[in-house]
Every structure is written in C-alpha cells, then in structure tokens.
C-alpha cells in the first residue's frame, strides 16, 4: 500500500518519518509513505491517479481547501471546519461507479492534533484563547479553541476576507469569534492560550510585536516545527508548545484512518524527535563550515 504527503513546498516535511515509523511498529511490511511536491494546479491529476494500491494522502499548504471538490465525500466535521488535511482511499464494491474502483473520503485531523498538543501542555480547557493568522490552519485552531471550551476566541487577521471566513466557521459550529485587525496583534497577550498559525517566514514580524516581554505570558502553541525554534517561540515570554506536537497527534489520527489500527504514538514520537535532532545537528554543522570566498 502507498500513502504520501502532498504540498508545496514539501521537502521539509516530517510526515514520512512519522508514518514510516508507525508502519514499522505495526508490522505493515510493504507499506510506503512518500513526499510529493504538489501545487493546486497539479492536485487534480494526483487525486485522479489514486487507485486501490493507495491508502491515503496527507495534505498541507496550499491544498487544504483545493482538494474539497476533487473527492467523493467530505466529512461533516471537515466541511464545517473548512479545511481538509487527510484523504482516505477505500475500495468500492464490485461494479460500483467511481474512479478506479475507489472511494475518496476527506477528513480533518488537524483539530485533533491541536487539542492533543494543548492537553499535553495542561490546557485541557481554555477560557480565553486567541489565534494569529487566518488561513486553513487558523480555521482548525479556531475550532480547537471552541472545542476546548473557549466561549469567544479572538482571531487576529490581515484581510477582511479571512475575517468573514473565520466567522462562518465559528457559526457553522454554533460558536462565535471576535475578529481583530493586525494593528490589534498585541491584544492576544491578554489570552490564556495563543495559537500562532503564521508561516515560518512571517514569524519575525510577529515576534517583534509579541516577543521579548517581561513576565510570564500566556501559553503559545506555534504550529511551525521546522525550522525550530521560530523567532516568535524563541522570544516568547511564557511557556511554548512547538508544532511537532500538533504534527505528531494529527499524524497518529491519520495512521488510524488509513490503516484501521491504533497508531503507535511512542514510536512515532521517538522517530520524529530523533529526526529533528539530526536535522538540527546537520544545520549547525553546515553553519560552522568555512564558506568559500565570493
């Protein structure tokens, strides 16, 4: 059986390490998990090529919404969140219509990953939560805060369009969100939990506003895991949870969906952390090497 993570850029993804560790621990010999560089233009062809030899796909930027019209079924939960990060491939009955005899079911495991990461940090219930960013992962973060009991999360976004999308997500789940503009970014420090969904390249700008403040700040969950720490995580004035924890738990949920077996979380965690340490060591070694003139 085959599975893969799709996105662009994708070379940095830790998902293959996690899923392959799960397959090894579960004794799923012959199962493969690959990296596929896929943008929105190429996605339809990749989805159309899925057959009974596939178990599923993991999806990251920029595909979490683009995949919705390409599958047979989207779970009610993923549709309400407005973001898909998992496609599960299952055989259709003999003679049933459909692409290559398979059924494609789309799901969201990001919310589960976020909730599990917060719970491990002691945030089982959130009274005052805030989200920084407005993309697909921000939608999952908003839903996670609502499910953690936050009555009215705050979301800080750059665009009016994203503000409307987040309000729609909250309304579909029977909740509310208070959307604020980027000028109000410092207000998130009044929360108990802050979830940053900004990409690594934007972390510097957010850190300039929110980082290096005296005293204990709120719990930060930064969804980025590589490179780590981000400038925001490095300069944060309170406890920090890295994106690896979210990635680990959402991947474990994907493993269960694709294999039908409980994910070996301990083995996946050990493999992922070992890979991150190896990457950090390689990066440090590369930075220490003399550079040629010019």
PDB file of C-alpha atoms in Angstrom:
ATOM      1  CA  UNK A   1       0.000   0.000   0.000  1.00  0.00           C
ATOM      2  CA  UNK A   2       1.062   3.558  -0.674  1.00  0.00           C
ATOM      3  CA  UNK A   3       0.469   6.852   1.082  1.00  0.00           C
ATOM      4  CA  UNK A   4       2.087  10.263   0.746  1.00  0.00           C
ATOM      5  CA  UNK A   5       2.104  13.825   1.962  1.00  0.00           C
ATOM      6  CA  UNK A   6       1.361  16.450  -0.678  1.00  0.00           C
ATOM      7  CA  UNK A   7       2.044  20.164  -0.639  1.00  0.00           C
ATOM      8  CA  UNK A   8       4.329  22.892  -1.902  1.00  0.00           C
ATOM      9  CA  UNK A   9       6.960  23.345  -0.601  1.00  0.00           C
ATOM     10  CA  UNK A  10       7.182  19.857   0.873  1.00  0.00           C
ATOM     11  CA  UNK A  11      10.852  18.817   1.148  1.00  0.00           C
ATOM     12  CA  UNK A  12      10.986  19.796   4.833  1.00  0.00           C
ATOM     13  CA  UNK A  13       8.024  17.639   5.859  1.00  0.00           C
ATOM     14  CA  UNK A  14       8.473  15.325   8.838  1.00  0.00           C
ATOM     15  CA  UNK A  15       5.371  13.305   7.957  1.00  0.00           C
ATOM     16  CA  UNK A  16       7.249  10.491   6.166  1.00  0.00           C
ATOM     17  CA  UNK A  17       9.365   9.869   9.267  1.00  0.00           C
ATOM     18  CA  UNK A  18       6.286   9.633  11.481  1.00  0.00           C
ATOM     19  CA  UNK A  19       4.201   7.446   9.185  1.00  0.00           C
ATOM     20  CA  UNK A  20       7.067   5.113   8.295  1.00  0.00           C
ATOM     21  CA  UNK A  21       7.822   4.654  11.995  1.00  0.00           C
ATOM     22  CA  UNK A  22       4.170   3.729  12.522  1.00  0.00           C
ATOM     23  CA  UNK A  23       4.226   1.191   9.681  1.00  0.00           C
ATOM     24  CA  UNK A  24       7.382  -0.411  11.062  1.00  0.00           C
ATOM     25  CA  UNK A  25       5.968  -0.651  14.591  1.00  0.00           C
ATOM     26  CA  UNK A  26       2.694  -2.091  13.297  1.00  0.00           C
ATOM     27  CA  UNK A  27       4.458  -4.669  11.141  1.00  0.00           C
ATOM     28  CA  UNK A  28       2.962  -3.272   7.939  1.00  0.00           C
ATOM     29  CA  UNK A  29       5.692  -4.547   5.635  1.00  0.00           C
ATOM     30  CA  UNK A  30       5.451  -3.290   2.086  1.00  0.00           C
ATOM     31  CA  UNK A  31       3.664  -0.082   3.076  1.00  0.00           C
ATOM     32  CA  UNK A  32       5.281   3.064   1.667  1.00  0.00           C
ATOM     33  CA  UNK A  33       4.921   6.735   2.521  1.00  0.00           C
ATOM     34  CA  UNK A  34       6.411   9.371   0.215  1.00  0.00           C
ATOM     35  CA  UNK A  35       6.813  13.098  -0.338  1.00  0.00           C
ATOM     36  CA  UNK A  36       5.016  14.581  -3.333  1.00  0.00           C
ATOM     37  CA  UNK A  37       5.639  18.152  -4.439  1.00  0.00           C
ATOM     38  CA  UNK A  38       2.108  19.136  -5.460  1.00  0.00           C
ATOM     39  CA  UNK A  39       0.632  22.577  -6.018  1.00  0.00           C
ATOM     40  CA  UNK A  40      -3.011  23.449  -6.702  1.00  0.00           C
ATOM     41  CA  UNK A  41      -2.535  23.066 -10.447  1.00  0.00           C
ATOM     42  CA  UNK A  42      -1.155  19.540 -10.185  1.00  0.00           C
ATOM     43  CA  UNK A  43      -3.503  18.330  -7.442  1.00  0.00           C
ATOM     44  CA  UNK A  44      -6.406  17.180  -9.682  1.00  0.00           C
ATOM     45  CA  UNK A  45      -4.118  14.842 -11.621  1.00  0.00           C
ATOM     46  CA  UNK A  46      -2.674  13.378  -8.414  1.00  0.00           C
ATOM     47  CA  UNK A  47      -6.125  12.766  -6.933  1.00  0.00           C
ATOM     48  CA  UNK A  48      -7.375  11.233 -10.199  1.00  0.00           C
ATOM     49  CA  UNK A  49      -4.451   8.769 -10.161  1.00  0.00           C
ATOM     50  CA  UNK A  50      -5.382   7.243  -6.798  1.00  0.00           C
ATOM     51  CA  UNK A  51      -6.341   3.583  -7.050  1.00  0.00           C
ATOM     52  CA  UNK A  52      -6.735   0.544  -4.803  1.00  0.00           C
ATOM     53  CA  UNK A  53      -2.984   0.496  -4.188  1.00  0.00           C
ATOM     54  CA  UNK A  54      -3.291   3.705  -2.178  1.00  0.00           C
ATOM     55  CA  UNK A  55      -4.226   4.060   1.483  1.00  0.00           C
ATOM     56  CA  UNK A  56      -4.454   7.836   1.535  1.00  0.00           C
ATOM     57  CA  UNK A  57      -2.919  11.283   1.321  1.00  0.00           C
ATOM     58  CA  UNK A  58      -1.836  13.831   3.898  1.00  0.00           C
ATOM     59  CA  UNK A  59      -2.316  17.403   2.699  1.00  0.00           C
ATOM     60  CA  UNK A  60      -0.586  20.604   3.690  1.00  0.00           C
ATOM     61  CA  UNK A  61      -0.242  24.108   2.183  1.00  0.00           C
ATOM     62  CA  UNK A  62      -1.734  25.101  -0.217  1.00  0.00           C
ATOM     63  CA  UNK A  63      -4.102  22.150  -0.714  1.00  0.00           C
ATOM     64  CA  UNK A  64      -6.385  22.042   2.336  1.00  0.00           C
ATOM     65  CA  UNK A  65      -9.279  23.698   0.538  1.00  0.00           C
ATOM     66  CA  UNK A  66      -8.379  22.947  -3.083  1.00  0.00           C
ATOM     67  CA  UNK A  67      -8.967  19.210  -2.555  1.00  0.00           C
ATOM     68  CA  UNK A  68     -12.602  19.551  -1.456  1.00  0.00           C
ATOM     69  CA  UNK A  69     -14.234  19.441  -4.927  1.00  0.00           C
ATOM     70  CA  UNK A  70     -11.968  16.579  -6.037  1.00  0.00           C
ATOM     71  CA  UNK A  71     -13.079  13.868  -3.581  1.00  0.00           C
ATOM     72  CA  UNK A  72     -16.228  11.773  -3.276  1.00  0.00           C
ATOM     73  CA  UNK A  73     -17.085  12.686   0.292  1.00  0.00           C
ATOM     74  CA  UNK A  74     -16.082  15.286   2.870  1.00  0.00           C
ATOM     75  CA  UNK A  75     -16.906  14.560   6.496  1.00  0.00           C
ATOM     76  CA  UNK A  76     -19.417  16.889   8.107  1.00  0.00           C
ATOM     77  CA  UNK A  77     -16.743  17.957  10.570  1.00  0.00           C
ATOM     78  CA  UNK A  78     -14.126  18.779   7.913  1.00  0.00           C
ATOM     79  CA  UNK A  79     -16.735  20.663   5.901  1.00  0.00           C
ATOM     80  CA  UNK A  80     -17.684  22.692   8.956  1.00  0.00           C
ATOM     81  CA  UNK A  81     -14.036  23.497   9.676  1.00  0.00           C
ATOM     82  CA  UNK A  82     -13.492  24.425   6.040  1.00  0.00           C
ATOM     83  CA  UNK A  83     -10.146  22.649   5.822  1.00  0.00           C
ATOM     84  CA  UNK A  84      -9.097  19.115   4.824  1.00  0.00           C
ATOM     85  CA  UNK A  85      -5.720  17.598   5.651  1.00  0.00           C
ATOM     86  CA  UNK A  86      -6.459  13.904   5.043  1.00  0.00           C
ATOM     87  CA  UNK A  87      -7.835  11.849   2.163  1.00  0.00           C
ATOM     88  CA  UNK A  88      -8.601   8.195   2.907  1.00  0.00           C
ATOM     89  CA  UNK A  89      -8.787   5.783  -0.043  1.00  0.00           C
ATOM     90  CA  UNK A  90     -11.072   2.744   0.301  1.00  0.00           C
ATOM     91  CA  UNK A  91     -12.189   0.167  -2.312  1.00  0.00           C
ATOM     92  CA  UNK A  92     -15.664   0.456  -3.760  1.00  0.00           C
ATOM     93  CA  UNK A  93     -17.918  -2.546  -4.097  1.00  0.00           C
ATOM     94  CA  UNK A  94     -17.533  -4.653  -7.214  1.00  0.00           C
ATOM     95  CA  UNK A  95     -19.041  -2.893 -10.179  1.00  0.00           C
ATOM     96  CA  UNK A  96     -19.687   0.311  -8.255  1.00  0.00           C
ATOM     97  CA  UNK A  97     -19.185   3.515 -10.247  1.00  0.00           C
ATOM     98  CA  UNK A  98     -16.277   5.784  -9.447  1.00  0.00           C
ATOM     99  CA  UNK A  99     -12.656   6.476 -10.183  1.00  0.00           C
ATOM    100  CA  UNK A 100     -10.514   3.334 -10.430  1.00  0.00           C
ATOM    101  CA  UNK A 101     -12.842   1.419  -8.109  1.00  0.00           C
ATOM    102  CA  UNK A 102     -12.044   3.525  -5.027  1.00  0.00           C
ATOM    103  CA  UNK A 103     -13.884   5.937  -2.761  1.00  0.00           C
ATOM    104  CA  UNK A 104     -12.123   9.101  -1.556  1.00  0.00           C
ATOM    105  CA  UNK A 105     -13.140  10.374   1.865  1.00  0.00           C
ATOM    106  CA  UNK A 106     -11.774  13.690   3.152  1.00  0.00           C
ATOM    107  CA  UNK A 107     -11.234  14.409   6.830  1.00  0.00           C
ATOM    108  CA  UNK A 108      -9.617  16.939   9.170  1.00  0.00           C
ATOM    109  CA  UNK A 109      -7.218  15.624  11.835  1.00  0.00           C
ATOM    110  CA  UNK A 110      -5.555  18.997  12.495  1.00  0.00           C
ATOM    111  CA  UNK A 111      -8.133  19.893  15.145  1.00  0.00           C
ATOM    112  CA  UNK A 112      -7.412  16.637  16.963  1.00  0.00           C
ATOM    113  CA  UNK A 113      -3.680  17.382  16.758  1.00  0.00           C
ATOM    114  CA  UNK A 114      -4.125  20.848  18.208  1.00  0.00           C
ATOM    115  CA  UNK A 115      -6.366  19.674  21.054  1.00  0.00           C
ATOM    116  CA  UNK A 116      -3.990  16.836  21.966  1.00  0.00           C
ATOM    117  CA  UNK A 117      -0.982  19.182  21.930  1.00  0.00           C
ATOM    118  CA  UNK A 118      -2.769  21.680  24.178  1.00  0.00           C
ATOM    119  CA  UNK A 119      -3.907  18.920  26.541  1.00  0.00           C
ATOM    120  CA  UNK A 120      -0.338  17.613  26.893  1.00  0.00           C
ATOM    121  CA  UNK A 121       0.671  21.144  27.915  1.00  0.00           C
ATOM    122  CA  UNK A 122      -2.018  21.170  30.592  1.00  0.00           C
ATOM    123  CA  UNK A 123      -4.522  23.290  28.646  1.00  0.00           C
ATOM    124  CA  UNK A 124      -7.440  20.855  28.760  1.00  0.00           C
ATOM    125  CA  UNK A 125      -9.850  23.754  28.976  1.00  0.00           C
ATOM    126  CA  UNK A 126      -9.303  27.240  27.563  1.00  0.00           C
ATOM    127  CA  UNK A 127     -11.199  30.246  28.898  1.00  0.00           C
ATOM    128  CA  UNK A 128      -9.530  32.936  26.796  1.00  0.00           C
ATOM    129  CA  UNK A 129      -7.972  31.820  23.527  1.00  0.00           C
ATOM    130  CA  UNK A 130      -6.513  33.668  20.547  1.00  0.00           C
ATOM    131  CA  UNK A 131      -5.470  32.705  17.033  1.00  0.00           C
ATOM    132  CA  UNK A 132      -2.894  34.610  14.980  1.00  0.00           C
ATOM    133  CA  UNK A 133      -3.466  34.176  11.242  1.00  0.00           C
ATOM    134  CA  UNK A 134      -6.446  33.440   9.019  1.00  0.00           C
ATOM    135  CA  UNK A 135      -5.622  30.526   6.721  1.00  0.00           C
ATOM    136  CA  UNK A 136      -6.696  26.881   6.723  1.00  0.00           C
ATOM    137  CA  UNK A 137      -4.718  26.014   9.852  1.00  0.00           C
ATOM    138  CA  UNK A 138      -6.175  29.043  11.623  1.00  0.00           C
ATOM    139  CA  UNK A 139      -9.633  27.614  10.974  1.00  0.00           C
ATOM    140  CA  UNK A 140      -8.618  24.380  12.668  1.00  0.00           C
ATOM    141  CA  UNK A 141      -7.081  26.356  15.551  1.00  0.00           C
ATOM    142  CA  UNK A 142     -10.298  28.328  15.991  1.00  0.00           C
ATOM    143  CA  UNK A 143     -12.333  25.120  16.129  1.00  0.00           C
ATOM    144  CA  UNK A 144      -9.874  23.581  18.596  1.00  0.00           C
ATOM    145  CA  UNK A 145     -10.271  26.559  20.940  1.00  0.00           C
ATOM    146  CA  UNK A 146     -14.068  26.377  20.669  1.00  0.00           C
ATOM    147  CA  UNK A 147     -13.939  22.652  21.462  1.00  0.00           C
ATOM    148  CA  UNK A 148     -11.642  23.345  24.406  1.00  0.00           C
ATOM    149  CA  UNK A 149     -14.411  25.445  25.928  1.00  0.00           C
ATOM    150  CA  UNK A 150     -13.358  28.932  24.868  1.00  0.00           C
ATOM    151  CA  UNK A 151     -16.658  30.835  24.591  1.00  0.00           C
ATOM    152  CA  UNK A 152     -15.452  33.505  22.155  1.00  0.00           C
ATOM    153  CA  UNK A 153     -11.928  33.137  20.752  1.00  0.00           C
ATOM    154  CA  UNK A 154     -10.105  36.136  19.328  1.00  0.00           C
ATOM    155  CA  UNK A 155      -8.596  35.898  15.838  1.00  0.00           C
ATOM    156  CA  UNK A 156      -6.130  38.457  14.515  1.00  0.00           C
ATOM    157  CA  UNK A 157      -6.044  38.540  10.703  1.00  0.00           C
ATOM    158  CA  UNK A 158      -4.705  40.719   7.930  1.00  0.00           C
ATOM    159  CA  UNK A 159      -7.632  40.638   5.490  1.00  0.00           C
ATOM    160  CA  UNK A 160     -11.360  41.257   5.660  1.00  0.00           C
ATOM    161  CA  UNK A 161     -11.979  38.147   3.553  1.00  0.00           C
ATOM    162  CA  UNK A 162     -10.258  35.927   6.114  1.00  0.00           C
ATOM    163  CA  UNK A 163     -12.278  37.591   8.867  1.00  0.00           C
ATOM    164  CA  UNK A 164     -15.515  36.625   7.145  1.00  0.00           C
ATOM    165  CA  UNK A 165     -14.350  33.049   6.604  1.00  0.00           C
ATOM    166  CA  UNK A 166     -13.484  32.591  10.277  1.00  0.00           C
ATOM    167  CA  UNK A 167     -16.856  33.973  11.355  1.00  0.00           C
ATOM    168  CA  UNK A 168     -18.553  31.476   9.036  1.00  0.00           C
ATOM    169  CA  UNK A 169     -16.560  28.584  10.516  1.00  0.00           C
ATOM    170  CA  UNK A 170     -17.494  29.565  14.069  1.00  0.00           C
ATOM    171  CA  UNK A 171     -21.162  29.995  13.122  1.00  0.00           C
ATOM    172  CA  UNK A 172     -21.314  26.547  11.470  1.00  0.00           C
ATOM    173  CA  UNK A 173     -20.166  25.041  14.762  1.00  0.00           C
ATOM    174  CA  UNK A 174     -22.569  27.088  16.866  1.00  0.00           C
ATOM    175  CA  UNK A 175     -19.882  29.399  18.229  1.00  0.00           C
ATOM    176  CA  UNK A 176     -18.597  32.936  17.889  1.00  0.00           C
ATOM    177  CA  UNK A 177     -15.249  34.517  17.136  1.00  0.00           C
ATOM    178  CA  UNK A 178     -14.074  38.074  17.715  1.00  0.00           C
ATOM    179  CA  UNK A 179     -12.017  39.064  14.676  1.00  0.00           C
ATOM    180  CA  UNK A 180      -9.500  41.888  15.005  1.00  0.00           C
ATOM    181  CA  UNK A 181      -7.159  43.573  12.560  1.00  0.00           C
ATOM    182  CA  UNK A 182      -3.381  43.258  12.526  1.00  0.00           C
ATOM    183  CA  UNK A 183      -2.981  46.528  14.419  1.00  0.00           C
ATOM    184  CA  UNK A 184      -4.579  44.798  17.417  1.00  0.00           C
ATOM    185  CA  UNK A 185      -1.999  41.993  17.480  1.00  0.00           C
ATOM    186  CA  UNK A 186      -0.709  42.909  20.991  1.00  0.00           C
ATOM    187  CA  UNK A 187      -4.186  42.234  22.395  1.00  0.00           C
ATOM    188  CA  UNK A 188      -3.650  38.467  22.101  1.00  0.00           C
ATOM    189  CA  UNK A 189      -1.337  38.692  25.113  1.00  0.00           C
ATOM    190  CA  UNK A 190      -4.478  39.031  27.252  1.00  0.00           C
ATOM    191  CA  UNK A 191      -5.394  35.427  26.392  1.00  0.00           C
ATOM    192  CA  UNK A 192      -4.558  32.265  28.332  1.00  0.00           C
ATOM    193  CA  UNK A 193      -3.600  30.401  25.135  1.00  0.00           C
ATOM    194  CA  UNK A 194      -2.302  31.833  21.850  1.00  0.00           C
ATOM    195  CA  UNK A 195      -2.102  29.686  18.714  1.00  0.00           C
ATOM    196  CA  UNK A 196       0.170  31.131  16.042  1.00  0.00           C
ATOM    197  CA  UNK A 197      -0.543  29.794  12.561  1.00  0.00           C
ATOM    198  CA  UNK A 198       1.717  32.189  10.667  1.00  0.00           C
ATOM    199  CA  UNK A 199       4.342  30.516   8.453  1.00  0.00           C
ATOM    200  CA  UNK A 200       7.998  30.485   9.425  1.00  0.00           C
ATOM    201  CA  UNK A 201       8.830  33.430   7.186  1.00  0.00           C
ATOM    202  CA  UNK A 202       6.311  35.669   8.924  1.00  0.00           C
ATOM    203  CA  UNK A 203       7.351  34.757  12.457  1.00  0.00           C
ATOM    204  CA  UNK A 204       9.940  37.529  12.669  1.00  0.00           C
ATOM    205  CA  UNK A 205       7.366  40.273  12.231  1.00  0.00           C
ATOM    206  CA  UNK A 206       5.054  38.747  14.840  1.00  0.00           C
ATOM    207  CA  UNK A 207       7.958  38.257  17.255  1.00  0.00           C
ATOM    208  CA  UNK A 208       8.829  41.953  17.004  1.00  0.00           C
ATOM    209  CA  UNK A 209       5.382  42.781  18.370  1.00  0.00           C
ATOM    210  CA  UNK A 210       4.769  39.931  20.809  1.00  0.00           C
ATOM    211  CA  UNK A 211       8.195  38.643  21.828  1.00  0.00           C
ATOM    212  CA  UNK A 212      10.734  39.624  24.479  1.00  0.00           C
ATOM    213  CA  UNK A 213       8.198  40.879  27.009  1.00  0.00           C
ATOM    214  CA  UNK A 214       8.991  40.673  30.730  1.00  0.00           C
ATOM    215  CA  UNK A 215       6.973  38.422  32.996  1.00  0.00           C
ATOM    216  CA  UNK A 216       5.101  35.197  32.334  1.00  0.00           C
ATOM    217  CA  UNK A 217       2.964  35.336  29.237  1.00  0.00           C
ATOM    218  CA  UNK A 218       0.207  33.026  28.006  1.00  0.00           C
ATOM    219  CA  UNK A 219       0.836  29.553  26.639  1.00  0.00           C
ATOM    220  CA  UNK A 220       1.951  29.742  22.990  1.00  0.00           C
ATOM    221  CA  UNK A 221       1.312  26.930  20.527  1.00  0.00           C
ATOM    222  CA  UNK A 222       3.343  27.732  17.409  1.00  0.00           C
ATOM    223  CA  UNK A 223       2.264  25.352  14.616  1.00  0.00           C
ATOM    224  CA  UNK A 224       5.635  25.637  12.830  1.00  0.00           C
ATOM    225  CA  UNK A 225       8.058  22.812  13.638  1.00  0.00           C
ATOM    226  CA  UNK A 226      10.885  23.483  11.186  1.00  0.00           C
ATOM    227  CA  UNK A 227      12.998  25.490  11.488  1.00  0.00           C
ATOM    228  CA  UNK A 228      12.700  25.447  15.262  1.00  0.00           C
ATOM    229  CA  UNK A 229      12.582  27.487  17.305  1.00  0.00           C
ATOM    230  CA  UNK A 230      10.859  30.182  15.295  1.00  0.00           C
ATOM    231  CA  UNK A 231      11.728  33.779  16.218  1.00  0.00           C
ATOM    232  CA  UNK A 232       8.348  34.030  17.929  1.00  0.00           C
ATOM    233  CA  UNK A 233       8.897  30.869  20.014  1.00  0.00           C
ATOM    234  CA  UNK A 234      12.458  31.916  20.871  1.00  0.00           C
ATOM    235  CA  UNK A 235      11.418  35.347  22.145  1.00  0.00           C
ATOM    236  CA  UNK A 236       8.137  34.358  23.798  1.00  0.00           C
ATOM    237  CA  UNK A 237       7.714  35.400  27.415  1.00  0.00           C
ATOM    238  CA  UNK A 238       5.759  32.323  28.547  1.00  0.00           C
ATOM    239  CA  UNK A 239       5.512  28.564  28.017  1.00  0.00           C
ATOM    240  CA  UNK A 240       5.784  27.305  24.432  1.00  0.00           C
ATOM    241  CA  UNK A 241       4.478  24.222  22.651  1.00  0.00           C
ATOM    242  CA  UNK A 242       6.078  23.518  19.278  1.00  0.00           C
ATOM    243  CA  UNK A 243       4.359  22.456  16.098  1.00  0.00           C
ATOM    244  CA  UNK A 244       5.874  18.984  16.373  1.00  0.00           C
ATOM    245  CA  UNK A 245       3.306  18.001  18.995  1.00  0.00           C
ATOM    246  CA  UNK A 246       0.422  19.028  16.745  1.00  0.00           C
ATOM    247  CA  UNK A 247       2.013  17.250  13.775  1.00  0.00           C
ATOM    248  CA  UNK A 248       2.553  14.082  15.797  1.00  0.00           C
ATOM    249  CA  UNK A 249      -1.029  13.796  17.009  1.00  0.00           C
ATOM    250  CA  UNK A 250      -2.656  14.668  13.700  1.00  0.00           C
ATOM    251  CA  UNK A 251      -0.377  12.107  12.000  1.00  0.00           C
ATOM    252  CA  UNK A 252      -1.380   9.467  14.555  1.00  0.00           C
ATOM    253  CA  UNK A 253      -5.019  10.095  13.713  1.00  0.00           C
ATOM    254  CA  UNK A 254      -4.188   9.767  10.004  1.00  0.00           C
ATOM    255  CA  UNK A 255      -2.421   6.455  10.597  1.00  0.00           C
ATOM    256  CA  UNK A 256      -5.513   5.089  12.303  1.00  0.00           C
ATOM    257  CA  UNK A 257      -7.775   6.301   9.491  1.00  0.00           C
ATOM    258  CA  UNK A 258      -5.558   4.853   6.751  1.00  0.00           C
ATOM    259  CA  UNK A 259      -4.603   1.539   8.379  1.00  0.00           C
ATOM    260  CA  UNK A 260      -7.572   0.844  10.658  1.00  0.00           C
ATOM    261  CA  UNK A 261      -5.187   0.251  13.549  1.00  0.00           C
ATOM    262  CA  UNK A 262      -4.291   2.314  16.610  1.00  0.00           C
ATOM    263  CA  UNK A 263      -1.212   4.426  15.994  1.00  0.00           C
ATOM    264  CA  UNK A 264       1.986   3.582  17.945  1.00  0.00           C
ATOM    265  CA  UNK A 265       2.406   7.070  19.355  1.00  0.00           C
ATOM    266  CA  UNK A 266       5.564   6.407  21.381  1.00  0.00           C
ATOM    267  CA  UNK A 267       7.472   5.017  18.395  1.00  0.00           C
ATOM    268  CA  UNK A 268       6.291   7.842  16.161  1.00  0.00           C
ATOM    269  CA  UNK A 269       7.342  10.451  18.717  1.00  0.00           C
ATOM    270  CA  UNK A 270      10.784   8.895  19.170  1.00  0.00           C
ATOM    271  CA  UNK A 271      11.399   8.742  15.417  1.00  0.00           C
ATOM    272  CA  UNK A 272      10.245  12.317  14.878  1.00  0.00           C
ATOM    273  CA  UNK A 273      12.342  13.777  17.684  1.00  0.00           C
ATOM    274  CA  UNK A 274      15.401  11.836  16.510  1.00  0.00           C
ATOM    275  CA  UNK A 275      14.973  13.250  13.022  1.00  0.00           C
ATOM    276  CA  UNK A 276      14.599  16.791  14.330  1.00  0.00           C
ATOM    277  CA  UNK A 277      17.789  16.406  16.395  1.00  0.00           C
ATOM    278  CA  UNK A 278      19.626  15.072  13.337  1.00  0.00           C
ATOM    279  CA  UNK A 279      18.441  17.993  11.227  1.00  0.00           C
ATOM    280  CA  UNK A 280      19.446  20.493  13.898  1.00  0.00           C
ATOM    281  CA  UNK A 281      22.884  18.908  14.107  1.00  0.00           C
ATOM    282  CA  UNK A 282      23.322  18.967  10.345  1.00  0.00           C
ATOM    283  CA  UNK A 283      22.224  22.592  10.204  1.00  0.00           C
ATOM    284  CA  UNK A 284      24.652  23.569  12.971  1.00  0.00           C
ATOM    285  CA  UNK A 285      27.479  21.718  11.255  1.00  0.00           C
ATOM    286  CA  UNK A 286      26.729  23.398   7.945  1.00  0.00           C
ATOM    287  CA  UNK A 287      26.719  26.793   9.620  1.00  0.00           C
ATOM    288  CA  UNK A 288      30.095  26.094  11.220  1.00  0.00           C
ATOM    289  CA  UNK A 289      31.824  25.111   7.977  1.00  0.00           C
ATOM    290  CA  UNK A 290      34.084  27.724   6.368  1.00  0.00           C
ATOM    291  CA  UNK A 291      32.454  29.329   3.368  1.00  0.00           C
ATOM    292  CA  UNK A 292      34.377  29.795   0.130  1.00  0.00           C
ATOM    293  CA  UNK A 293      35.295  33.333  -0.852  1.00  0.00           C
ATOM    294  CA  UNK A 294      32.703  35.020  -3.035  1.00  0.00           C
TER     295      UNK A 294
END
